[in-house]
mmCIF file of C-alpha atoms in Angstrom:
data_model
loop_
_atom_site.group_PDB
_atom_site.id
_atom_site.type_symbol
_atom_site.label_atom_id
_atom_site.label_comp_id
_atom_site.label_asym_id
_atom_site.label_seq_id
_atom_site.Cartn_x
_atom_site.Cartn_y
_atom_site.Cartn_z
ATOM 1 C CA UNK A 1 -60.676 -27.141 -43.934
ATOM 2 C CA UNK A 2 -58.044 -29.674 -42.887
ATOM 3 C CA UNK A 3 -58.888 -31.279 -39.523
ATOM 4 C CA UNK A 4 -56.215 -30.953 -36.895
ATOM 5 C CA UNK A 5 -54.906 -33.580 -34.429
ATOM 6 C CA UNK A 6 -52.658 -32.749 -31.410
ATOM 7 C CA UNK A 7 -50.331 -35.603 -30.348
ATOM 8 C CA UNK A 8 -49.120 -35.407 -26.813
ATOM 9 C CA UNK A 9 -47.225 -38.704 -26.451
ATOM 10 C CA UNK A 10 -43.623 -39.293 -27.624
ATOM 11 C CA UNK A 11 -44.356 -40.988 -30.968
ATOM 12 C CA UNK A 12 -40.951 -40.239 -32.397
ATOM 13 C CA UNK A 13 -39.059 -41.664 -29.365
ATOM 14 C CA UNK A 14 -40.453 -45.141 -29.380
ATOM 15 C CA UNK A 15 -40.348 -46.115 -33.010
ATOM 16 C CA UNK A 16 -43.929 -45.001 -33.424
ATOM 17 C CA UNK A 17 -43.643 -42.854 -36.589
ATOM 18 C CA UNK A 18 -46.135 -45.204 -38.270
ATOM 19 C CA UNK A 19 -48.877 -43.693 -36.147
ATOM 20 C CA UNK A 20 -48.072 -40.211 -37.288
ATOM 21 C CA UNK A 21 -47.844 -41.449 -40.852
ATOM 22 C CA UNK A 22 -51.279 -42.995 -40.473
ATOM 23 C CA UNK A 23 -52.750 -39.677 -39.426
ATOM 24 C CA UNK A 24 -51.137 -37.779 -42.169
ATOM 25 C CA UNK A 25 -52.147 -40.211 -44.891
ATOM 26 C CA UNK A 26 -55.702 -39.568 -43.790
ATOM 27 C CA UNK A 27 -55.278 -36.052 -44.613
ATOM 28 C CA UNK A 28 -55.115 -34.753 -41.023
ATOM 29 C CA UNK A 29 -52.721 -32.062 -39.877
ATOM 30 C CA UNK A 30 -50.633 -33.631 -37.138
ATOM 31 C CA UNK A 31 -49.201 -31.313 -34.422
ATOM 32 C CA UNK A 32 -46.742 -32.662 -31.884
ATOM 33 C CA UNK A 33 -46.373 -31.583 -28.386
ATOM 34 C CA UNK A 34 -44.834 -33.567 -25.508
ATOM 35 C CA UNK A 35 -46.939 -33.855 -22.407
ATOM 36 C CA UNK A 36 -46.451 -34.846 -18.787
ATOM 37 C CA UNK A 37 -48.698 -35.606 -15.816
ATOM 38 C CA UNK A 38 -47.846 -32.291 -14.279
ATOM 39 C CA UNK A 39 -49.119 -29.981 -17.058
ATOM 40 C CA UNK A 40 -51.258 -27.132 -15.681
ATOM 41 C CA UNK A 41 -54.722 -26.949 -16.874
ATOM 42 C CA UNK A 42 -54.201 -23.451 -18.628
ATOM 43 C CA UNK A 43 -51.430 -25.092 -20.920
ATOM 44 C CA UNK A 44 -53.777 -27.950 -21.819
ATOM 45 C CA UNK A 45 -56.532 -25.510 -22.631
ATOM 46 C CA UNK A 46 -54.083 -23.639 -24.941
ATOM 47 C CA UNK A 47 -52.795 -26.571 -26.986
ATOM 48 C CA UNK A 48 -56.223 -28.211 -27.575
ATOM 49 C CA UNK A 49 -57.801 -24.998 -28.952
ATOM 50 C CA UNK A 50 -58.898 -25.620 -32.517
ATOM 51 C CA UNK A 51 -58.299 -29.295 -32.537
ATOM 52 C CA UNK A 52 -60.611 -31.891 -33.684
ATOM 53 C CA UNK A 53 -58.820 -34.790 -32.224
ATOM 54 C CA UNK A 54 -56.200 -35.633 -29.485
ATOM 55 C CA UNK A 55 -53.889 -38.619 -29.321
ATOM 56 C CA UNK A 56 -53.696 -38.212 -25.601
ATOM 57 C CA UNK A 57 -51.091 -38.974 -23.029
ATOM 58 C CA UNK A 58 -51.391 -38.247 -19.294
ATOM 59 C CA UNK A 59 -53.035 -34.771 -19.346
ATOM 60 C CA UNK A 60 -56.382 -34.159 -17.648
ATOM 61 C CA UNK A 61 -59.203 -33.736 -20.086
ATOM 62 C CA UNK A 62 -62.390 -32.371 -18.399
ATOM 63 C CA UNK A 63 -64.600 -29.358 -18.262
ATOM 64 C CA UNK A 64 -61.884 -27.080 -16.813
ATOM 65 C CA UNK A 65 -59.526 -27.898 -19.736
ATOM 66 C CA UNK A 66 -62.153 -28.265 -22.576
ATOM 67 C CA UNK A 67 -65.072 -26.006 -21.953
ATOM 68 C CA UNK A 68 -63.767 -23.280 -24.334
ATOM 69 C CA UNK A 69 -63.488 -25.503 -27.400
ATOM 70 C CA UNK A 70 -66.375 -26.617 -29.583
ATOM 71 C CA UNK A 71 -64.198 -28.506 -32.181
ATOM 72 C CA UNK A 72 -63.107 -31.511 -30.312
ATOM 73 C CA UNK A 73 -64.632 -34.806 -31.677
ATOM 74 C CA UNK A 74 -62.372 -37.608 -30.436
ATOM 75 C CA UNK A 75 -59.959 -38.327 -27.604
ATOM 76 C CA UNK A 76 -57.827 -41.392 -28.329
ATOM 77 C CA UNK A 77 -56.028 -42.535 -25.167
ATOM 78 C CA UNK A 78 -52.553 -43.963 -25.913
ATOM 79 C CA UNK A 79 -53.157 -46.850 -23.504
ATOM 80 C CA UNK A 80 -55.842 -48.690 -21.610
ATOM 81 C CA UNK A 81 -56.569 -46.390 -18.642
ATOM 82 C CA UNK A 82 -58.941 -43.434 -18.916
ATOM 83 C CA UNK A 83 -59.032 -42.044 -15.389
ATOM 84 C CA UNK A 84 -57.732 -38.614 -16.399
ATOM 85 C CA UNK A 85 -60.743 -38.198 -18.873
ATOM 86 C CA UNK A 86 -64.119 -37.057 -17.633
ATOM 87 C CA UNK A 87 -66.212 -39.520 -19.615
ATOM 88 C CA UNK A 88 -69.550 -38.057 -18.478
ATOM 89 C CA UNK A 89 -68.503 -34.627 -19.722
ATOM 90 C CA UNK A 90 -67.237 -35.995 -23.024
ATOM 91 C CA UNK A 91 -70.469 -37.905 -23.519
ATOM 92 C CA UNK A 92 -72.583 -34.874 -22.851
ATOM 93 C CA UNK A 93 -70.471 -32.957 -25.418
ATOM 94 C CA UNK A 94 -70.669 -35.609 -28.004
ATOM 95 C CA UNK A 95 -66.826 -36.466 -27.786
ATOM 96 C CA UNK A 96 -65.834 -39.994 -28.417
ATOM 97 C CA UNK A 97 -63.145 -41.407 -26.032
ATOM 98 C CA UNK A 98 -61.277 -44.480 -27.134
ATOM 99 C CA UNK A 99 -58.455 -46.523 -25.675
ATOM 100 C CA UNK A 100 -56.193 -49.349 -26.837
ATOM 101 C CA UNK A 101 -57.058 -52.546 -25.025
ATOM 102 C CA UNK A 102 -54.795 -55.499 -25.782
ATOM 103 C CA UNK A 103 -51.894 -53.488 -27.423
ATOM 104 C CA UNK A 104 -49.880 -53.586 -24.231
ATOM 105 C CA UNK A 105 -51.083 -56.880 -22.690
ATOM 106 C CA UNK A 106 -47.818 -58.757 -23.302
ATOM 107 C CA UNK A 107 -45.634 -55.870 -21.958
ATOM 108 C CA UNK A 108 -47.669 -55.435 -18.736
ATOM 109 C CA UNK A 109 -47.995 -59.098 -18.013
ATOM 110 C CA UNK A 110 -44.260 -59.500 -18.548
ATOM 111 C CA UNK A 111 -43.518 -56.718 -16.050
ATOM 112 C CA UNK A 112 -45.964 -58.194 -13.567
ATOM 113 C CA UNK A 113 -43.824 -61.247 -13.517
ATOM 114 C CA UNK A 114 -40.665 -59.130 -13.264
ATOM 115 C CA UNK A 115 -42.125 -57.510 -10.113
ATOM 116 C CA UNK A 116 -43.271 -60.841 -8.779
ATOM 117 C CA UNK A 117 -39.812 -62.445 -9.180
ATOM 118 C CA UNK A 118 -38.004 -59.299 -7.819
ATOM 119 C CA UNK A 119 -40.207 -59.503 -4.723
ATOM 120 C CA UNK A 120 -40.270 -63.180 -3.897
ATOM 121 C CA UNK A 121 -36.608 -63.808 -4.844
ATOM 122 C CA UNK A 122 -35.256 -60.533 -3.398
ATOM 123 C CA UNK A 123 -33.615 -59.489 -6.659
ATOM 124 C CA UNK A 124 -33.128 -55.901 -5.724
ATOM 125 C CA UNK A 125 -31.478 -56.659 -2.408
ATOM 126 C CA UNK A 126 -29.193 -59.173 -4.030
ATOM 127 C CA UNK A 127 -28.186 -56.668 -6.664
ATOM 128 C CA UNK A 128 -27.523 -54.045 -4.023
ATOM 129 C CA UNK A 129 -25.460 -56.481 -1.943
ATOM 130 C CA UNK A 130 -23.199 -57.445 -4.761
ATOM 131 C CA UNK A 131 -22.613 -53.833 -5.984
ATOM 132 C CA UNK A 132 -21.894 -52.614 -2.354
ATOM 133 C CA UNK A 133 -19.393 -55.436 -2.016
ATOM 134 C CA UNK A 134 -21.341 -56.534 1.194
ATOM 135 C CA UNK A 135 -22.705 -59.819 2.249
ATOM 136 C CA UNK A 136 -22.926 -62.161 -0.701
ATOM 137 C CA UNK A 137 -26.323 -63.381 0.042
ATOM 138 C CA UNK A 138 -30.069 -62.639 0.115
ATOM 139 C CA UNK A 139 -33.005 -63.767 2.307
ATOM 140 C CA UNK A 140 -34.474 -67.003 1.475
ATOM 141 C CA UNK A 141 -37.068 -66.782 -1.424
ATOM 142 C CA UNK A 142 -39.871 -68.995 -2.717
ATOM 143 C CA UNK A 143 -40.441 -71.194 -5.725
ATOM 144 C CA UNK A 144 -43.195 -69.651 -7.910
ATOM 145 C CA UNK A 145 -44.575 -73.115 -8.499
ATOM 146 C CA UNK A 146 -45.182 -73.224 -4.678
ATOM 147 C CA UNK A 147 -47.361 -70.116 -4.750
ATOM 148 C CA UNK A 148 -50.942 -69.528 -5.668
ATOM 149 C CA UNK A 149 -51.549 -66.403 -7.772
ATOM 150 C CA UNK A 150 -54.759 -64.576 -7.378
ATOM 151 C CA UNK A 151 -55.896 -61.948 -10.016
ATOM 152 C CA UNK A 152 -58.502 -59.208 -9.709
ATOM 153 C CA UNK A 153 -59.584 -58.718 -13.181
ATOM 154 C CA UNK A 154 -59.190 -60.913 -16.262
ATOM 155 C CA UNK A 155 -59.175 -58.758 -19.407
ATOM 156 C CA UNK A 156 -56.496 -58.706 -21.995
ATOM 157 C CA UNK A 157 -53.720 -58.123 -19.449
ATOM 158 C CA UNK A 158 -55.067 -60.475 -16.831
ATOM 159 C CA UNK A 159 -55.380 -63.288 -19.429
ATOM 160 C CA UNK A 160 -51.846 -62.886 -20.532
ATOM 161 C CA UNK A 161 -50.817 -62.921 -16.810
ATOM 162 C CA UNK A 162 -52.621 -66.184 -16.330
ATOM 163 C CA UNK A 163 -50.732 -67.636 -19.338
ATOM 164 C CA UNK A 164 -47.370 -66.721 -17.857
ATOM 165 C CA UNK A 165 -48.386 -68.038 -14.424
ATOM 166 C CA UNK A 166 -49.332 -71.440 -15.887
ATOM 167 C CA UNK A 167 -45.902 -71.615 -17.619
ATOM 168 C CA UNK A 168 -44.377 -71.040 -14.141
ATOM 169 C CA UNK A 169 -46.577 -73.966 -12.804
ATOM 170 C CA UNK A 170 -48.563 -71.573 -10.617
ATOM 171 C CA UNK A 171 -52.140 -72.326 -9.589
ATOM 172 C CA UNK A 172 -54.231 -69.312 -10.473
ATOM 173 C CA UNK A 173 -57.432 -67.979 -8.953
ATOM 174 C CA UNK A 174 -59.376 -65.195 -10.655
ATOM 175 C CA UNK A 175 -62.032 -62.757 -9.319
ATOM 176 C CA UNK A 176 -63.886 -61.022 -12.313
ATOM 177 C CA UNK A 177 -67.695 -60.944 -12.328
ATOM 178 C CA UNK A 178 -67.612 -59.377 -15.809
ATOM 179 C CA UNK A 179 -65.860 -62.334 -17.542
ATOM 180 C CA UNK A 180 -67.473 -65.673 -18.414
ATOM 181 C CA UNK A 181 -66.309 -68.165 -15.812
ATOM 182 C CA UNK A 182 -65.747 -70.714 -18.684
ATOM 183 C CA UNK A 183 -63.274 -68.369 -20.388
ATOM 184 C CA UNK A 184 -61.348 -68.154 -17.054
ATOM 185 C CA UNK A 185 -61.314 -71.955 -16.863
ATOM 186 C CA UNK A 186 -60.230 -72.181 -20.542
ATOM 187 C CA UNK A 187 -57.070 -70.124 -19.521
ATOM 188 C CA UNK A 188 -56.221 -72.661 -16.914
ATOM 189 C CA UNK A 189 -57.437 -70.671 -13.922
ATOM 190 C CA UNK A 190 -60.146 -71.106 -11.358
ATOM 191 C CA UNK A 191 -62.965 -68.472 -11.085
ATOM 192 C CA UNK A 192 -63.641 -67.581 -7.390
ATOM 193 C CA UNK A 193 -65.272 -65.040 -5.213
ATOM 194 C CA UNK A 194 -63.230 -62.273 -3.395
ATOM 195 C CA UNK A 195 -63.378 -64.040 -0.029
ATOM 196 C CA UNK A 196 -61.736 -67.213 -1.411
ATOM 197 C CA UNK A 197 -59.260 -65.225 -3.506
ATOM 198 C CA UNK A 198 -58.026 -63.351 -0.448
ATOM 199 C CA UNK A 199 -57.943 -66.285 1.832
ATOM 200 C CA UNK A 200 -56.076 -68.658 -0.588
ATOM 201 C CA UNK A 201 -53.837 -66.552 -2.885
ATOM 202 C CA UNK A 202 -50.146 -66.151 -1.830
ATOM 203 C CA UNK A 203 -49.846 -63.276 -4.439
ATOM 204 C CA UNK A 204 -52.632 -60.942 -5.524
ATOM 205 C CA UNK A 205 -52.115 -58.865 -8.680
ATOM 206 C CA UNK A 206 -54.510 -56.093 -9.721
ATOM 207 C CA UNK A 207 -55.708 -55.752 -13.291
ATOM 208 C CA UNK A 208 -58.693 -53.503 -13.245
ATOM 209 C CA UNK A 209 -59.378 -49.795 -14.272
ATOM 210 C CA UNK A 210 -59.390 -46.937 -11.820
ATOM 211 C CA UNK A 211 -62.973 -45.478 -11.616
ATOM 212 C CA UNK A 212 -64.847 -43.585 -8.913
ATOM 213 C CA UNK A 213 -66.030 -46.979 -7.789
ATOM 214 C CA UNK A 214 -62.658 -48.744 -7.717
ATOM 215 C CA UNK A 215 -60.742 -45.982 -5.960
ATOM 216 C CA UNK A 216 -59.044 -47.402 -2.846
ATOM 217 C CA UNK A 217 -60.295 -50.833 -3.948
ATOM 218 C CA UNK A 218 -57.471 -52.341 -1.863
ATOM 219 C CA UNK A 219 -58.369 -50.899 1.619
ATOM 220 C CA UNK A 220 -57.617 -51.988 5.224
ATOM 221 C CA UNK A 221 -60.362 -54.619 5.069
ATOM 222 C CA UNK A 222 -59.056 -56.064 1.807
ATOM 223 C CA UNK A 223 -55.468 -56.274 3.084
ATOM 224 C CA UNK A 224 -56.418 -57.793 6.442
ATOM 225 C CA UNK A 225 -58.336 -60.496 4.666
ATOM 226 C CA UNK A 226 -55.223 -61.406 2.556
ATOM 227 C CA UNK A 227 -53.347 -64.490 3.491
ATOM 228 C CA UNK A 228 -50.579 -63.734 6.111
ATOM 229 C CA UNK A 229 -47.169 -63.486 4.433
ATOM 230 C CA UNK A 230 -48.611 -62.771 0.994
ATOM 231 C CA UNK A 231 -47.563 -60.186 -1.625
ATOM 232 C CA UNK A 232 -49.459 -57.552 -3.479
ATOM 233 C CA UNK A 233 -48.697 -56.505 -7.114
ATOM 234 C CA UNK A 234 -50.066 -53.474 -8.846
ATOM 235 C CA UNK A 235 -49.400 -52.768 -12.516
ATOM 236 C CA UNK A 236 -52.779 -50.988 -13.003
ATOM 237 C CA UNK A 237 -53.213 -47.624 -11.265
ATOM 238 C CA UNK A 238 -51.946 -46.357 -7.947
ATOM 239 C CA UNK A 239 -55.329 -44.999 -6.927
ATOM 240 C CA UNK A 240 -56.697 -48.522 -6.598
ATOM 241 C CA UNK A 241 -54.760 -48.841 -3.317
ATOM 242 C CA UNK A 242 -55.158 -47.094 0.027
ATOM 243 C CA UNK A 243 -51.478 -46.469 0.656
ATOM 244 C CA UNK A 244 -51.816 -45.748 4.433
ATOM 245 C CA UNK A 245 -53.429 -49.094 4.842
ATOM 246 C CA UNK A 246 -50.774 -50.791 2.587
ATOM 247 C CA UNK A 247 -47.953 -49.286 4.718
ATOM 248 C CA UNK A 248 -49.530 -50.712 7.752
ATOM 249 C CA UNK A 249 -49.901 -54.134 6.346
ATOM 250 C CA UNK A 250 -46.241 -54.117 5.113
ATOM 251 C CA UNK A 251 -44.739 -52.698 8.270
ATOM 252 C CA UNK A 252 -46.705 -54.955 10.636
ATOM 253 C CA UNK A 253 -45.496 -58.036 8.758
ATOM 254 C CA UNK A 254 -48.889 -59.088 7.666
ATOM 255 C CA UNK A 255 -47.845 -58.789 4.118
ATOM 256 C CA UNK A 256 -44.403 -60.051 2.981
ATOM 257 C CA UNK A 257 -43.968 -57.428 0.305
ATOM 258 C CA UNK A 258 -45.353 -55.525 -2.627
ATOM 259 C CA UNK A 259 -44.386 -54.908 -6.163
ATOM 260 C CA UNK A 260 -45.813 -51.521 -7.424
ATOM 261 C CA UNK A 261 -45.433 -50.173 -11.011
ATOM 262 C CA UNK A 262 -47.755 -47.319 -10.132
ATOM 263 C CA UNK A 263 -48.401 -45.126 -7.052
ATOM 264 C CA UNK A 264 -51.077 -42.733 -5.880
ATOM 265 C CA UNK A 265 -48.620 -39.846 -6.347
ATOM 266 C CA UNK A 266 -46.177 -39.901 -9.293
ATOM 267 C CA UNK A 267 -43.426 -38.959 -8.793
ATOM 268 C CA UNK A 268 -43.748 -40.104 -5.108
ATOM 269 C CA UNK A 269 -44.429 -37.482 -2.486
ATOM 270 C CA UNK A 270 -45.808 -37.561 1.078
ATOM 271 C CA UNK A 271 -47.067 -41.070 2.122
ATOM 272 C CA UNK A 272 -46.386 -42.406 -1.356
ATOM 273 C CA UNK A 273 -42.682 -41.607 -0.792
ATOM 274 C CA UNK A 274 -42.842 -43.440 2.659
ATOM 275 C CA UNK A 275 -44.373 -46.475 0.901
ATOM 276 C CA UNK A 276 -41.822 -46.911 -1.833
ATOM 277 C CA UNK A 277 -38.940 -46.406 0.630
ATOM 278 C CA UNK A 278 -39.874 -49.611 2.574
ATOM 279 C CA UNK A 279 -37.353 -52.479 2.203
ATOM 280 C CA UNK A 280 -40.061 -54.897 1.213
ATOM 281 C CA UNK A 281 -41.399 -52.754 -1.649
ATOM 282 C CA UNK A 282 -40.130 -53.044 -5.233
ATOM 283 C CA UNK A 283 -41.288 -49.865 -6.903
ATOM 284 C CA UNK A 284 -41.019 -48.844 -10.648
ATOM 285 C CA UNK A 285 -41.926 -45.604 -12.413
ATOM 286 C CA UNK A 286 -45.182 -46.597 -14.128
ATOM 287 C CA UNK A 287 -43.260 -48.179 -16.905
ATOM 288 C CA UNK A 288 -45.145 -51.588 -17.466
ATOM 289 C CA UNK A 289 -46.066 -50.613 -21.172
ATOM 290 C CA UNK A 290 -42.723 -49.100 -22.020
ATOM 291 C CA UNK A 291 -41.512 -51.458 -24.638
ATOM 292 C CA UNK A 292 -40.908 -50.557 -28.309
ATOM 293 C CA UNK A 293 -43.506 -53.172 -29.452
ATOM 294 C CA UNK A 294 -46.219 -52.126 -27.038
ATOM 295 C CA UNK A 295 -45.705 -48.379 -27.538
ATOM 296 C CA UNK A 296 -45.896 -48.700 -31.314
ATOM 297 C CA UNK A 297 -49.014 -50.855 -31.244
ATOM 298 C CA UNK A 298 -50.702 -48.449 -28.784
ATOM 299 C CA UNK A 299 -49.959 -45.343 -30.796
ATOM 300 C CA UNK A 300 -51.094 -46.990 -34.128
ATOM 301 C CA UNK A 301 -54.391 -48.226 -32.508
ATOM 302 C CA UNK A 302 -54.970 -44.743 -31.068
ATOM 303 C CA UNK A 303 -54.247 -43.065 -34.401
ATOM 304 C CA UNK A 304 -56.617 -45.537 -36.247
ATOM 305 C CA UNK A 305 -59.370 -44.549 -33.870
ATOM 306 C CA UNK A 306 -58.905 -40.854 -34.616
ATOM 307 C CA UNK A 307 -58.829 -41.533 -38.410
ATOM 308 C CA UNK A 308 -62.091 -43.580 -38.117
ATOM 309 C CA UNK A 309 -63.986 -41.009 -36.068
ATOM 310 C CA UNK A 310 -62.886 -37.984 -38.253
ATOM 311 C CA UNK A 311 -63.760 -40.074 -41.295
ATOM 312 C CA UNK A 312 -67.289 -40.686 -40.057
ATOM 313 C CA UNK A 313 -66.923 -44.269 -38.886
ATOM 314 C CA UNK A 314 -67.486 -45.850 -35.505
ATOM 315 C CA UNK A 315 -63.998 -46.941 -33.983
ATOM 316 C CA UNK A 316 -63.459 -50.268 -32.473
ATOM 317 C CA UNK A 317 -62.629 -49.493 -28.799
ATOM 318 C CA UNK A 318 -65.157 -46.791 -27.567
ATOM 319 C CA UNK A 319 -64.985 -46.223 -23.765
ATOM 320 C CA UNK A 320 -68.053 -43.980 -23.509
ATOM 321 C CA UNK A 321 -70.404 -46.036 -25.752
ATOM 322 C CA UNK A 322 -73.477 -43.941 -24.793
ATOM 323 C CA UNK A 323 -72.067 -41.182 -26.808
ATOM 324 C CA UNK A 324 -72.673 -43.149 -30.033
ATOM 325 C CA UNK A 325 -76.428 -42.519 -29.665
ATOM 326 C CA UNK A 326 -75.730 -38.811 -30.181
ATOM 327 C CA UNK A 327 -73.577 -39.243 -33.345
ATOM 328 C CA UNK A 328 -74.240 -40.129 -36.977
ATOM 329 C CA UNK A 329 -71.336 -42.561 -37.638
ATOM 330 C CA UNK A 330 -71.081 -45.500 -39.975
ATOM 331 C CA UNK A 331 -71.356 -48.673 -37.694
ATOM 332 C CA UNK A 332 -68.690 -51.152 -37.664
ATOM 333 C CA UNK A 333 -69.326 -54.219 -39.687
#
């Protein structure tokens, strides 16, 4: 029987047809369906029925959406984040979950600096002034070389962000206990603990995954310890930030501003809507990876993981590595 894969991301719309070709060359039946973060669980349950693999977008994949199917073997996230996938449940069921680290690193690092420049040089305000025919001016900004950048997290995206910061002549501090300090030094940055990061960085940029442990990582205590007049950047996940606390820090003047590619509620509702409406916030619609190059690389990497798992081989990027103990897959060489 031909194994079936459901694709819920827009492969055709970003020059990503090679990913679909890869699946079909492996003899897999590729079924296309566009997804969105707002899909109800009953629709998700319906479209994954009878599937052995899913090239997954933003849908929730957990017990409530998957308990009816015994066929699923691999969930390949088209991206780095996996906060919408219940890893414990998948591990228990023997379902491999993969992601695509590195494939979007350049795109996200680029957008991190787009947000940084927009925030510290008041790009949005200047654009609006010119278009409105108003005052031909903007508030005074800052040279990037005069600012110290602090990163929380130094994986693929964090490392590329450091490289860009060094090109802008910015000193860089990094907090990441999981990365060898020498690797951080080799990038041209300085490994530090959190207290020093918060006290010395003029800009703090988040580059860590959203998990149960990291939810509201940036809380009132974190924000109050940040340097007065500093900026916060988030191109990772909205759930990392306590938005009530961030609103307080921005409206009180403790923080100069924020650049947010992601929010707790997308599209914005409630307090998220209040946050993105602030004049000192630059907000984007979770589009950091939305370049043709990144999306193509992401989808090909995800498709390759599916081909490997359904072909009996261990894939390269397994998120729930404990599941491998339950499966008889050919190890990677």
